[in-house]
Tab-separated table of C-alpha atoms in Angstrom:
chain	number	residue	atom	x	y	z
A	1	MET	CA	11.514	-45.157	-4.773
A	2	ARG	CA	15.098	-43.972	-4.512
A	3	LYS	CA	17.123	-45.265	-1.601
A	4	GLY	CA	17.164	-42.681	1.189
A	5	ALA	CA	14.197	-40.766	-0.198
A	6	ARG	CA	11.728	-39.494	2.384
A	7	LEU	CA	7.985	-39.433	2.029
A	8	THR	CA	6.399	-36.150	3.029
A	9	SER	CA	2.796	-36.107	4.242
A	10	LEU	CA	0.213	-34.509	1.888
A	11	PRO	CA	-0.840	-31.972	4.528
A	12	ALA	CA	2.803	-30.847	4.928
A	13	VAL	CA	3.200	-30.510	1.139
A	14	LEU	CA	-0.035	-28.556	0.821
A	15	ALA	CA	0.951	-26.241	3.714
A	16	GLY	CA	4.305	-25.626	2.082
A	17	LEU	CA	2.716	-24.803	-1.297
A	18	ALA	CA	0.198	-22.455	0.376
A	19	ALA	CA	3.005	-20.682	2.189
A	20	MET	CA	4.957	-20.344	-1.077
A	21	ALA	CA	1.930	-18.979	-2.935
A	22	ALA	CA	1.170	-16.467	-0.174
A	23	SER	CA	4.809	-15.353	-0.144
A	24	ALA	CA	4.833	-14.993	-3.929
A	25	ALA	CA	1.580	-13.034	-3.944
A	26	THR	CA	2.912	-10.688	-1.256
A	27	ALA	CA	6.227	-10.242	-2.992
A	28	GLU	CA	4.502	-9.353	-6.281
A	29	THR	CA	2.188	-6.719	-4.809
A	30	ILE	CA	3.371	-3.194	-5.552
A	31	ALA	CA	3.164	-0.856	-2.549
A	32	PRO	CA	1.098	2.330	-3.043
A	33	ASP	CA	4.142	4.478	-2.632
A	34	SER	CA	6.098	2.507	-5.246
A	35	VAL	CA	3.601	2.802	-8.061
A	36	ALA	CA	5.060	4.566	-11.186
A	37	ILE	CA	2.520	6.075	-13.577
A	38	GLU	CA	4.240	7.071	-16.819
A	39	ASP	CA	2.657	8.749	-19.815
A	40	MET	CA	-0.809	8.393	-18.154
A	41	GLN	CA	-0.409	4.619	-18.007
A	42	LEU	CA	0.395	1.938	-15.474
A	43	THR	CA	1.321	-1.115	-17.511
A	44	GLN	CA	2.376	-3.371	-14.642
A	45	SER	CA	-0.216	-5.232	-12.624
A	46	LEU	CA	-0.243	-4.250	-8.972
A	47	THR	CA	-0.457	-7.844	-7.864
A	48	GLY	CA	0.835	-9.999	-10.664
A	49	ALA	CA	-2.584	-11.669	-10.654
A	50	ALA	CA	-5.379	-11.170	-13.140
A	51	GLY	CA	-8.316	-9.080	-12.014
A	52	ASP	CA	-11.709	-10.636	-11.577
A	53	PRO	CA	-14.351	-8.590	-13.436
A	54	VAL	CA	-17.192	-10.003	-11.267
A	55	ALA	CA	-15.467	-8.901	-8.063
A	56	GLY	CA	-14.596	-5.620	-9.741
A	57	ARG	CA	-18.229	-5.002	-10.595
A	58	GLU	CA	-19.087	-5.565	-6.908
A	59	ALA	CA	-16.405	-3.150	-5.740
A	60	PHE	CA	-17.467	-0.557	-8.353
A	61	ALA	CA	-21.039	-0.613	-7.103
A	62	ASP	CA	-20.272	-0.964	-3.366
A	63	ARG	CA	-20.979	2.412	-1.662
A	64	LYS	CA	-18.437	1.609	1.080
A	65	ARG	CA	-15.590	0.612	-1.171
A	66	GLY	CA	-15.279	1.955	-4.727
A	67	ASN	CA	-18.474	4.025	-4.656
A	68	CYS	CA	-17.852	4.710	-8.363
A	69	LEU	CA	-21.569	5.233	-8.968
A	70	ALA	CA	-21.499	8.383	-6.860
A	71	CYS	CA	-19.802	10.110	-9.793
A	72	HIS	CA	-20.273	7.913	-12.898
A	73	VAL	CA	-23.222	6.730	-14.906
A	74	ASN	CA	-22.907	3.058	-15.915
A	75	ALA	CA	-25.742	1.368	-17.828
A	76	ASP	CA	-24.434	-2.073	-16.741
A	77	LEU	CA	-25.513	-1.189	-13.226
A	78	ASP	CA	-28.755	0.567	-14.076
A	79	SER	CA	-30.574	-1.399	-11.359
A	80	GLU	CA	-28.491	0.502	-8.809
A	81	LEU	CA	-29.828	3.898	-7.655
A	82	PHE	CA	-28.237	7.336	-7.697
A	83	HIS	CA	-25.719	7.371	-10.542
A	84	GLY	CA	-23.655	10.554	-10.406
A	85	GLU	CA	-22.913	12.839	-13.307
A	86	VAL	CA	-19.689	14.438	-12.153
A	87	GLY	CA	-17.358	12.063	-13.993
A	88	PRO	CA	-17.668	10.730	-17.485
A	89	VAL	CA	-20.198	8.080	-18.409
A	90	LEU	CA	-18.389	4.770	-18.201
A	91	ASP	CA	-20.404	2.911	-20.852
A	92	GLY	CA	-17.776	1.937	-23.429
A	93	ALA	CA	-14.835	2.617	-21.034
A	94	GLY	CA	-13.118	-0.584	-22.201
A	95	ASP	CA	-13.152	0.786	-25.782
A	96	ARG	CA	-12.010	4.326	-24.897
A	97	TRP	CA	-9.111	3.502	-22.550
A	98	SER	CA	-6.545	0.742	-22.471
A	99	GLU	CA	-6.104	-1.526	-19.432
A	100	ALA	CA	-2.923	0.422	-18.553
A	101	GLU	CA	-4.693	3.732	-18.777
A	102	LEU	CA	-7.678	2.452	-16.667
A	103	ARG	CA	-5.298	1.113	-14.048
A	104	ALA	CA	-3.485	4.474	-13.850
A	105	ILE	CA	-6.799	6.368	-13.566
A	106	VAL	CA	-8.089	4.102	-10.780
A	107	VAL	CA	-4.781	4.066	-8.888
A	108	ASN	CA	-4.360	7.827	-8.869
A	109	SER	CA	-6.374	9.976	-11.279
A	110	LYS	CA	-4.496	13.077	-10.193
A	111	ASP	CA	-1.365	11.655	-11.748
A	112	VAL	CA	-3.283	11.265	-14.981
A	113	PHE	CA	-5.652	14.230	-15.128
A	114	GLY	CA	-3.947	16.659	-12.797
A	115	GLU	CA	-4.738	18.038	-9.354
A	116	GLN	CA	-7.934	19.730	-10.613
A	117	THR	CA	-9.765	16.431	-10.856
A	118	ILE	CA	-12.024	15.580	-7.963
A	119	MET	CA	-11.719	11.835	-8.523
A	120	PRO	CA	-9.832	10.325	-5.590
A	121	GLY	CA	-6.858	8.074	-5.996
A	122	PHE	CA	-8.008	4.583	-4.955
A	123	TYR	CA	-4.495	3.160	-4.411
A	124	THR	CA	-2.405	6.034	-3.100
A	125	LEU	CA	-1.492	7.277	0.359
A	126	ASN	CA	-1.642	10.877	-0.859
A	127	VAL	CA	-5.306	11.490	-0.098
A	128	GLY	CA	-5.209	15.073	1.165
A	129	VAL	CA	-5.446	16.682	4.564
A	130	ASN	CA	-7.658	16.070	7.601
A	131	VAL	CA	-7.876	12.319	7.012
A	132	ASP	CA	-9.668	10.479	9.783
A	133	GLU	CA	-7.209	8.517	11.941
A	134	GLU	CA	-8.976	5.276	11.134
A	135	HIS	CA	-8.184	5.794	7.419
A	136	ALA	CA	-4.787	7.473	7.679
A	137	GLY	CA	-2.061	5.567	5.913
A	138	LYS	CA	-4.512	3.296	4.082
A	139	THR	CA	-5.642	3.094	0.513
A	140	ILE	CA	-9.307	3.158	-0.456
A	141	LEU	CA	-9.013	-0.128	-2.432
A	142	SER	CA	-6.521	-2.943	-2.064
A	143	ALA	CA	-4.138	-3.714	-4.951
A	144	GLN	CA	-6.275	-6.736	-5.918
A	145	GLU	CA	-9.492	-4.685	-5.755
A	146	VAL	CA	-7.901	-2.194	-8.176
A	147	GLU	CA	-7.024	-5.033	-10.517
A	148	ASP	CA	-10.627	-6.376	-10.187
A	149	VAL	CA	-12.183	-2.962	-10.920
A	150	VAL	CA	-9.838	-2.506	-13.953
A	151	ALA	CA	-10.849	-5.972	-15.226
A	152	TYR	CA	-14.516	-4.974	-14.868
A	153	LEU	CA	-13.997	-1.621	-16.644
A	154	THR	CA	-12.353	-3.345	-19.624
A	155	THR	CA	-15.596	-5.340	-20.127
A	156	LEU	CA	-17.632	-2.155	-20.625
A	157	LYS	CA	-17.781	-1.993	-24.408
A	158	GLU	CA	-19.820	0.147	-26.781
A	159	ASP	CA	-22.931	-1.619	-28.019
């Protein structure tokens, strides 16, 4: 050991690393009002972290979060009831759209398809009028949940 070097306790080192990781994760998250969709794509991750397709599948099917099944048929979730037919069938979505296109669609479909689409933007603060106070100023999904849903959608390939 070098003369004058100090030993730091393992808990202090771990706490410092955890604080740095949390700070880095927060610093990398793009705020909803700073998202830039260009040419119907959003190439940059919202969080800087990879999405988890398993968590994305859960958010996709969750009626209180993504609620994607309310509008989309998805054979991967055929055990779930009440698939909607308003939006396109999502079987093969990972073949039809790139990750950047899927991210843009999930973040704010109106920036991709135009105001006529009824699909909500899941990571935008521009959600319309008469928003309940409890939900005002909030996104439907978090940045990481968007990345998770996108990761899941990229796994949906044609058979």
